[in-house]
Amino acid sequence: MYNWILWFHVVSFISWFAALFYLPRLFVYHAENIENKGFVEVAKIQEMKLFKYIGVPAMWATIISGSVMIYLSIEGDFNLFKTGGWLHAKLFFVALLIIYFYSMNHYRVQLLEDRCQKSGKFFRIYNEVPTILMLLIVAMVVIRPF
């Protein structure tokens, strides 16, 4: 059963990252085409659907499946918390990712209400945060440096 939950966790993680990677890219397009009202209205719909219908469910699926895996490992013979500090670091980076995810909703709402003052350049840089966190999270799981 653990392997099926792990499979679901990986699929959820990938789905969540689809939203984490693409939503800030939509923000770039939105900010850089603010004068094009027709485009902006379409972008607002895409941003809302990506966040609410893909991002939020995928995030919760990732969190819940990860929590179940940790619980099963503690209840079983293989306690993940006793395998080193990598899991603590991974969970820290995941917490940062959750904060980042909800910061995207903050900007999404500002863009929706036409009151966001951030530039396309800001969102291009902002778009790199999930990549850095993904690299750190995957390194913790695969390499387990400590």
mmCIF file of C-alpha atoms in Angstrom:
data_model
loop_
_atom_site.group_PDB
_atom_site.id
_atom_site.type_symbol
_atom_site.label_atom_id
_atom_site.label_comp_id
_atom_site.label_asym_id
_atom_site.label_seq_id
_atom_site.Cartn_x
_atom_site.Cartn_y
_atom_site.Cartn_z
ATOM 1 C CA MET A 1 0.000 0.000 0.000
ATOM 2 C CA TYR A 2 2.884 2.367 0.772
ATOM 3 C CA ASN A 3 4.108 2.252 -2.838
ATOM 4 C CA TRP A 4 0.660 3.223 -4.162
ATOM 5 C CA ILE A 5 0.573 6.183 -1.806
ATOM 6 C CA LEU A 6 4.093 7.115 -2.886
ATOM 7 C CA TRP A 7 2.962 6.913 -6.528
ATOM 8 C CA PHE A 8 -0.014 9.170 -5.768
ATOM 9 C CA HIS A 9 2.286 11.559 -3.888
ATOM 10 C CA VAL A 10 4.633 11.866 -6.879
ATOM 11 C CA VAL A 11 1.730 12.400 -9.304
ATOM 12 C CA SER A 12 0.237 15.018 -6.960
ATOM 13 C CA PHE A 13 3.610 16.721 -6.597
ATOM 14 C CA ILE A 14 3.978 16.918 -10.388
ATOM 15 C CA SER A 15 0.453 18.310 -10.764
ATOM 16 C CA TRP A 16 1.058 20.908 -8.071
ATOM 17 C CA PHE A 17 4.266 21.978 -9.750
ATOM 18 C CA ALA A 18 2.440 22.424 -13.039
ATOM 19 C CA ALA A 19 0.457 25.166 -11.299
ATOM 20 C CA LEU A 20 3.516 26.497 -9.453
ATOM 21 C CA PHE A 21 5.427 26.851 -12.717
ATOM 22 C CA TYR A 22 2.666 28.146 -14.967
ATOM 23 C CA LEU A 23 0.707 30.564 -12.778
ATOM 24 C CA PRO A 24 3.593 33.042 -12.363
ATOM 25 C CA ARG A 25 4.139 32.816 -16.125
ATOM 26 C CA LEU A 26 0.504 33.870 -16.582
ATOM 27 C CA PHE A 27 1.229 36.753 -14.207
ATOM 28 C CA VAL A 28 4.092 37.830 -16.498
ATOM 29 C CA TYR A 29 1.770 37.875 -19.512
ATOM 30 C CA HIS A 30 -0.943 39.627 -17.494
ATOM 31 C CA ALA A 31 1.391 42.352 -16.210
ATOM 32 C CA GLU A 32 3.018 42.906 -19.598
ATOM 33 C CA ASN A 33 -0.309 43.161 -21.469
ATOM 34 C CA ILE A 34 -2.269 45.213 -18.952
ATOM 35 C CA GLU A 35 -3.545 47.600 -21.665
ATOM 36 C CA ASN A 36 -5.074 44.731 -23.658
ATOM 37 C CA LYS A 37 -8.378 44.383 -21.755
ATOM 38 C CA GLY A 38 -9.592 41.365 -23.734
ATOM 39 C CA PHE A 39 -6.386 39.462 -23.040
ATOM 40 C CA VAL A 40 -6.416 40.468 -19.367
ATOM 41 C CA GLU A 41 -9.965 39.158 -18.907
ATOM 42 C CA VAL A 42 -8.954 35.783 -20.370
ATOM 43 C CA ALA A 43 -5.801 35.744 -18.203
ATOM 44 C CA LYS A 44 -7.882 36.380 -15.078
ATOM 45 C CA ILE A 45 -10.048 33.341 -15.845
ATOM 46 C CA GLN A 46 -7.010 31.162 -16.562
ATOM 47 C CA GLU A 47 -5.292 32.299 -13.362
ATOM 48 C CA MET A 48 -8.346 31.551 -11.242
ATOM 49 C CA LYS A 49 -8.947 28.116 -12.780
ATOM 50 C CA LEU A 50 -5.289 27.113 -12.554
ATOM 51 C CA PHE A 51 -5.046 28.137 -8.906
ATOM 52 C CA LYS A 52 -8.401 26.872 -7.630
ATOM 53 C CA TYR A 53 -9.038 23.796 -9.778
ATOM 54 C CA ILE A 54 -5.524 22.429 -10.274
ATOM 55 C CA GLY A 55 -3.175 24.062 -7.763
ATOM 56 C CA VAL A 56 -5.207 23.830 -4.565
ATOM 57 C CA PRO A 57 -6.384 20.202 -5.002
ATOM 58 C CA ALA A 58 -2.901 19.086 -6.102
ATOM 59 C CA MET A 59 -1.294 20.847 -3.130
ATOM 60 C CA TRP A 60 -3.675 19.168 -0.685
ATOM 61 C CA ALA A 61 -3.230 15.792 -2.386
ATOM 62 C CA THR A 62 0.538 16.211 -2.023
ATOM 63 C CA ILE A 63 0.323 17.233 1.638
ATOM 64 C CA ILE A 64 -2.139 14.504 2.590
ATOM 65 C CA SER A 65 -0.347 11.693 0.746
ATOM 66 C CA GLY A 66 3.003 12.824 2.189
ATOM 67 C CA SER A 67 1.514 12.897 5.675
ATOM 68 C CA VAL A 68 0.081 9.403 5.221
ATOM 69 C CA MET A 69 3.490 8.113 4.103
ATOM 70 C CA ILE A 70 5.130 9.615 7.172
ATOM 71 C CA TYR A 71 2.421 8.151 9.406
ATOM 72 C CA LEU A 72 2.771 4.694 7.845
ATOM 73 C CA SER A 73 6.540 4.800 8.226
ATOM 74 C CA ILE A 74 6.266 5.720 11.918
ATOM 75 C CA GLU A 75 3.714 2.969 12.548
ATOM 76 C CA GLY A 76 5.768 0.445 10.580
ATOM 77 C CA ASP A 77 9.325 -0.786 10.883
ATOM 78 C CA PHE A 78 10.816 2.105 8.875
ATOM 79 C CA ASN A 79 10.497 5.452 10.662
ATOM 80 C CA LEU A 80 11.447 8.133 8.126
ATOM 81 C CA PHE A 81 12.317 10.567 10.903
ATOM 82 C CA LYS A 82 15.084 8.215 12.036
ATOM 83 C CA THR A 83 16.792 8.166 8.639
ATOM 84 C CA GLY A 84 18.534 11.513 9.056
ATOM 85 C CA GLY A 85 17.829 15.208 8.901
ATOM 86 C CA TRP A 86 16.917 15.167 5.212
ATOM 87 C CA LEU A 87 13.204 14.751 5.992
ATOM 88 C CA HIS A 88 13.224 17.732 8.332
ATOM 89 C CA ALA A 89 14.907 19.824 5.629
ATOM 90 C CA LYS A 90 12.454 18.565 3.003
ATOM 91 C CA LEU A 91 9.481 19.475 5.194
ATOM 92 C CA PHE A 92 10.981 22.928 5.787
ATOM 93 C CA PHE A 93 11.297 23.499 2.038
ATOM 94 C CA VAL A 94 7.753 22.203 1.518
ATOM 95 C CA ALA A 95 6.531 24.711 4.128
ATOM 96 C CA LEU A 96 8.270 27.484 2.156
ATOM 97 C CA LEU A 97 6.609 26.155 -0.995
ATOM 98 C CA ILE A 98 3.176 26.329 0.647
ATOM 99 C CA ILE A 99 3.855 29.926 1.693
ATOM 100 C CA TYR A 100 4.963 30.703 -1.867
ATOM 101 C CA PHE A 101 1.817 29.033 -3.243
ATOM 102 C CA TYR A 102 -0.444 31.235 -1.143
ATOM 103 C CA SER A 103 1.616 34.294 -2.050
ATOM 104 C CA MET A 104 0.681 33.506 -5.654
ATOM 105 C CA ASN A 105 -2.961 33.746 -4.656
ATOM 106 C CA HIS A 106 -2.217 37.147 -3.106
ATOM 107 C CA TYR A 107 -0.871 38.391 -6.444
ATOM 108 C CA ARG A 108 -3.665 36.626 -8.338
ATOM 109 C CA VAL A 109 -6.279 38.543 -6.349
ATOM 110 C CA GLN A 110 -4.419 41.829 -6.851
ATOM 111 C CA LEU A 111 -4.284 41.198 -10.599
ATOM 112 C CA LEU A 112 -7.954 40.218 -10.595
ATOM 113 C CA GLU A 113 -8.855 43.514 -8.912
ATOM 114 C CA ASP A 114 -6.552 45.517 -11.245
ATOM 115 C CA ARG A 115 -4.458 46.823 -8.354
ATOM 116 C CA CYS A 116 -1.203 44.900 -8.759
ATOM 117 C CA GLN A 117 1.801 47.166 -9.282
ATOM 118 C CA LYS A 118 4.344 44.402 -9.942
ATOM 119 C CA SER A 119 6.071 44.277 -13.315
ATOM 120 C CA GLY A 120 6.547 41.437 -15.734
ATOM 121 C CA LYS A 121 10.232 41.438 -14.734
ATOM 122 C CA PHE A 122 9.270 40.942 -11.073
ATOM 123 C CA PHE A 123 7.098 37.951 -11.992
ATOM 124 C CA ARG A 124 9.877 36.493 -14.187
ATOM 125 C CA ILE A 125 12.169 36.452 -11.141
ATOM 126 C CA TYR A 126 9.334 35.348 -8.833
ATOM 127 C CA ASN A 127 8.756 32.427 -11.216
ATOM 128 C CA GLU A 128 12.184 30.984 -10.307
ATOM 129 C CA VAL A 129 11.313 30.348 -6.645
ATOM 130 C CA PRO A 130 9.468 27.045 -7.185
ATOM 131 C CA THR A 131 12.322 25.744 -9.353
ATOM 132 C CA ILE A 132 14.844 26.382 -6.594
ATOM 133 C CA LEU A 133 12.583 24.805 -3.965
ATOM 134 C CA MET A 134 11.892 21.800 -6.212
ATOM 135 C CA LEU A 135 15.621 21.208 -6.684
ATOM 136 C CA LEU A 136 16.154 21.352 -2.924
ATOM 137 C CA ILE A 137 13.189 19.079 -2.135
ATOM 138 C CA VAL A 138 14.158 16.441 -4.694
ATOM 139 C CA ALA A 139 17.797 16.582 -3.552
ATOM 140 C CA MET A 140 16.708 15.917 0.024
ATOM 141 C CA VAL A 141 14.699 12.865 -1.036
ATOM 142 C CA VAL A 142 17.098 11.371 -3.567
ATOM 143 C CA ILE A 143 20.532 12.292 -2.196
ATOM 144 C CA ARG A 144 19.637 12.523 1.513
ATOM 145 C CA PRO A 145 22.718 14.639 2.237
ATOM 146 C CA PHE A 146 22.307 14.401 6.011
#
